[in-house]
Amino acid sequence: MKQPVTRNGITLMQYVLLLHAAQVGTGVFSMPRQLAETSGTDGWICLLIAWAINGLVGWLMILSFRKYPDLELPDLLKHLFGKWLGKLLLLPIIAYFAYFSWITMINAMLYIRSWFLIQTPEYVTVFLFAIPSYMILVHGPRILSRYAELVFYLTMWMPLILLVPMNDARWIHLLPVLKEGWKPVMDGLGNTLYSFSGFEILPFFYPYLQKKQYAVHGMLVANTLTVLFYLFVTIVCFMFFPPDGITTLNQPLLTLMKNIEFRFLERFDMIFLALYLFVVSKAWLPFVYCSLRSVSSLIGINPNRTLVALYLGLVIFSMYLLQPTWNDAENWQKPIVNAEKIVLIVLPVALYFYVIGLERIRKWRAG
């Protein structure tokens, strides 16, 4: 769904918050447990390493696209590899973005059904948030980025709530650092990189950035916002729960929220989760856009609402057929974890060296 760049330009702040939004979803609920299972209480170090790797890959990605500032990824692939090979390379990209957004929507649906709409069928739950998703997606990158900016400002207070139970926290749980060496930290790095997924959308939204000279700065700020949020949540959970106990909790963050009580408010954890669903929604929307934008480039059609309605309709229909459970979602997420390493790291690095090599060949032929 190609959108006019001039009409859909996004500001630097919107660019930063859109990248940050694509990275933060439902994974933060279980991330402290996953880090504790592989790396113990040194799991927070995995976050810093993943932050550095993600920043380096994002920098290489932007360097590649600086030479073609007005081309989104589908158009760039056609330009670099030709029409037919470029379209062929789009197929796994379409599958990746469509599958990633589908998994994220499944997780959001499961949280809604488990906490709020227990008796509501899966497909009805998805239909409820498919309607606002459709209204945002049909308007392109500018509205997507504005929505990400709005939700960020409305929910930026939420991490501060985690300071309330800190009176019962123990710093001793974090010590000693690297108690079992670097191997557990390296073992936990794979799942941690998945938590930073989201920068894959950068090639689709970079052409709309109004001040492209600050693209690297914005990418680094977005990546830093994400790691600070993850570090804060992880360290708070590590300090509040005993090292052996946190591995028995499926979703430590939600368990922690249950310990937050106010005299004037009951079940604050449910209110927190209900508001956090806005954060989750801005995580799947960019991935849906990237998938449908690639589809429109593949089949050569103009932007229209039919693609958005068709995709959301297929998601609803899949919920009706599959009726997914938590175990299903966890099993279906495993392929995307492996694919994410290729899409987020291997492809940007390969594309960077291909663009550099192509430019040198052209200069050699010209000179």
Short mmCIF file of N, CA and C in Angstrom, two decimals, residues 42-103:
data_model
loop_
_atom_site.label_atom_id
_atom_site.label_comp_id
_atom_site.label_asym_id
_atom_site.label_seq_id
_atom_site.Cartn_x
_atom_site.Cartn_y
_atom_site.Cartn_z
N ASP A 42 21.36 -12.77 36.37
CA ASP A 42 22.24 -12.01 35.47
C ASP A 42 21.57 -11.77 34.12
N GLY A 43 20.30 -12.13 34.03
CA GLY A 43 19.61 -11.98 32.75
C GLY A 43 19.53 -10.55 32.27
N TRP A 44 19.59 -9.58 33.19
CA TRP A 44 19.52 -8.19 32.77
C TRP A 44 20.71 -7.80 31.90
N ILE A 45 21.83 -8.53 32.02
CA ILE A 45 23.00 -8.25 31.18
C ILE A 45 22.70 -8.60 29.72
N CYS A 46 21.86 -9.63 29.51
CA CYS A 46 21.45 -9.99 28.14
C CYS A 46 20.79 -8.82 27.44
N LEU A 47 20.03 -8.04 28.21
CA LEU A 47 19.33 -6.91 27.63
C LEU A 47 20.32 -5.87 27.10
N LEU A 48 21.38 -5.63 27.84
CA LEU A 48 22.37 -4.64 27.39
C LEU A 48 23.10 -5.12 26.13
N ILE A 49 23.42 -6.40 26.07
CA ILE A 49 24.09 -6.94 24.88
C ILE A 49 23.16 -6.88 23.67
N ALA A 50 21.89 -7.26 23.88
CA ALA A 50 20.92 -7.20 22.79
C ALA A 50 20.71 -5.77 22.32
N TRP A 51 20.72 -4.82 23.26
CA TRP A 51 20.60 -3.40 22.90
C TRP A 51 21.74 -2.96 22.00
N ALA A 52 22.97 -3.37 22.31
CA ALA A 52 24.12 -3.00 21.49
C ALA A 52 24.04 -3.64 20.10
N ILE A 53 23.65 -4.92 20.04
CA ILE A 53 23.54 -5.59 18.74
C ILE A 53 22.45 -4.95 17.90
N ASN A 54 21.33 -4.67 18.52
CA ASN A 54 20.21 -4.06 17.79
C ASN A 54 20.58 -2.68 17.27
N GLY A 55 21.29 -1.91 18.07
CA GLY A 55 21.72 -0.58 17.64
C GLY A 55 22.67 -0.64 16.46
N LEU A 56 23.59 -1.61 16.47
CA LEU A 56 24.54 -1.76 15.37
C LEU A 56 23.82 -2.16 14.09
N VAL A 57 22.90 -3.11 14.19
CA VAL A 57 22.17 -3.56 13.01
C VAL A 57 21.29 -2.44 12.46
N GLY A 58 20.64 -1.69 13.35
CA GLY A 58 19.82 -0.56 12.90
C GLY A 58 20.64 0.49 12.19
N TRP A 59 21.85 0.73 12.67
CA TRP A 59 22.76 1.70 12.03
C TRP A 59 23.12 1.24 10.62
N LEU A 60 23.46 -0.04 10.46
CA LEU A 60 23.78 -0.58 9.12
C LEU A 60 22.56 -0.49 8.20
N MET A 61 21.39 -0.72 8.76
CA MET A 61 20.17 -0.65 7.97
C MET A 61 19.96 0.76 7.42
N ILE A 62 20.16 1.74 8.26
CA ILE A 62 19.96 3.13 7.82
C ILE A 62 21.02 3.54 6.82
N LEU A 63 22.26 3.08 7.00
CA LEU A 63 23.30 3.38 6.03
C LEU A 63 22.94 2.84 4.65
N SER A 64 22.31 1.68 4.61
CA SER A 64 21.90 1.11 3.32
C SER A 64 20.83 1.95 2.67
N PHE A 65 19.88 2.42 3.45
CA PHE A 65 18.74 3.14 2.89
C PHE A 65 19.03 4.61 2.62
N ARG A 66 20.12 5.13 3.16
CA ARG A 66 20.48 6.51 2.86
C ARG A 66 20.75 6.75 1.39
N LYS A 67 21.20 5.73 0.72
CA LYS A 67 21.49 5.84 -0.71
C LYS A 67 20.21 5.82 -1.55
N TYR A 68 19.09 5.36 -0.94
CA TYR A 68 17.81 5.30 -1.66
C TYR A 68 16.73 5.84 -0.71
N PRO A 69 16.76 7.13 -0.39
CA PRO A 69 15.94 7.67 0.70
C PRO A 69 14.43 7.64 0.46
N ASP A 70 13.99 7.52 -0.78
CA ASP A 70 12.55 7.57 -1.06
C ASP A 70 11.95 6.20 -1.36
N LEU A 71 12.73 5.15 -1.18
CA LEU A 71 12.26 3.80 -1.51
C LEU A 71 12.00 3.00 -0.24
N GLU A 72 10.79 2.46 -0.13
CA GLU A 72 10.51 1.49 0.92
C GLU A 72 11.14 0.16 0.53
N LEU A 73 11.17 -0.77 1.46
CA LEU A 73 11.86 -2.04 1.23
C LEU A 73 11.37 -2.77 -0.02
N PRO A 74 10.07 -2.90 -0.28
CA PRO A 74 9.64 -3.60 -1.51
C PRO A 74 10.17 -2.94 -2.78
N ASP A 75 10.16 -1.61 -2.81
CA ASP A 75 10.67 -0.89 -3.99
C ASP A 75 12.18 -1.02 -4.10
N LEU A 76 12.86 -1.04 -2.96
CA LEU A 76 14.32 -1.17 -2.99
C LEU A 76 14.74 -2.54 -3.51
N LEU A 77 14.02 -3.58 -3.09
CA LEU A 77 14.36 -4.93 -3.56
C LEU A 77 14.20 -5.03 -5.08
N LYS A 78 13.17 -4.43 -5.62
CA LYS A 78 12.99 -4.42 -7.06
C LYS A 78 14.11 -3.64 -7.75
N HIS A 79 14.50 -2.55 -7.14
CA HIS A 79 15.56 -1.71 -7.73
C HIS A 79 16.91 -2.42 -7.72
N LEU A 80 17.19 -3.16 -6.66
CA LEU A 80 18.50 -3.79 -6.52
C LEU A 80 18.59 -5.13 -7.24
N PHE A 81 17.48 -5.89 -7.23
CA PHE A 81 17.54 -7.26 -7.73
C PHE A 81 16.70 -7.50 -8.99
N GLY A 82 16.05 -6.46 -9.46
CA GLY A 82 15.19 -6.64 -10.62
C GLY A 82 13.76 -6.94 -10.21
N LYS A 83 12.84 -6.83 -11.17
CA LYS A 83 11.42 -6.95 -10.87
C LYS A 83 11.05 -8.31 -10.33
N TRP A 84 11.45 -9.39 -11.02
CA TRP A 84 10.98 -10.72 -10.65
C TRP A 84 11.69 -11.27 -9.42
N LEU A 85 13.01 -11.10 -9.35
CA LEU A 85 13.72 -11.57 -8.16
C LEU A 85 13.33 -10.75 -6.94
N GLY A 86 13.11 -9.44 -7.15
CA GLY A 86 12.67 -8.60 -6.04
C GLY A 86 11.33 -9.05 -5.49
N LYS A 87 10.41 -9.43 -6.38
CA LYS A 87 9.11 -9.93 -5.93
C LYS A 87 9.25 -11.27 -5.23
N LEU A 88 10.15 -12.10 -5.72
CA LEU A 88 10.37 -13.40 -5.07
C LEU A 88 10.90 -13.22 -3.66
N LEU A 89 11.80 -12.26 -3.47
CA LEU A 89 12.34 -12.00 -2.14
C LEU A 89 11.30 -11.42 -1.19
N LEU A 90 10.23 -10.85 -1.76
CA LEU A 90 9.18 -10.28 -0.93
C LEU A 90 8.34 -11.36 -0.24
N LEU A 91 8.27 -12.54 -0.82
CA LEU A 91 7.39 -13.58 -0.28
C LEU A 91 7.71 -13.95 1.17
N PRO A 92 8.98 -14.26 1.51
CA PRO A 92 9.25 -14.56 2.93
C PRO A 92 9.07 -13.35 3.84
N ILE A 93 9.26 -12.15 3.30
CA ILE A 93 9.07 -10.94 4.10
C ILE A 93 7.59 -10.76 4.43
N ILE A 94 6.73 -11.00 3.43
CA ILE A 94 5.29 -10.93 3.67
C ILE A 94 4.87 -11.94 4.72
N ALA A 95 5.36 -13.18 4.57
CA ALA A 95 5.00 -14.23 5.51
C ALA A 95 5.47 -13.88 6.93
N TYR A 96 6.66 -13.33 7.05
CA TYR A 96 7.21 -12.99 8.36
C TYR A 96 6.35 -11.93 9.06
N PHE A 97 6.09 -10.82 8.37
CA PHE A 97 5.34 -9.73 9.00
C PHE A 97 3.90 -10.15 9.30
N ALA A 98 3.28 -10.89 8.38
CA ALA A 98 1.90 -11.32 8.61
C ALA A 98 1.83 -12.29 9.78
N TYR A 99 2.78 -13.22 9.86
CA TYR A 99 2.78 -14.20 10.94
C TYR A 99 3.08 -13.53 12.28
N PHE A 100 4.03 -12.59 12.29
CA PHE A 100 4.41 -11.90 13.52
C PHE A 100 3.21 -11.13 14.09
N SER A 101 2.52 -10.37 13.24
CA SER A 101 1.37 -9.61 13.71
C SER A 101 0.26 -10.55 14.17
N TRP A 102 0.10 -11.68 13.48
CA TRP A 102 -0.92 -12.67 13.86
C TRP A 102 -0.65 -13.23 15.25
N ILE A 103 0.60 -13.59 15.53
CA ILE A 103 0.98 -14.10 16.84
C ILE A 103 0.74 -13.05 17.92
#
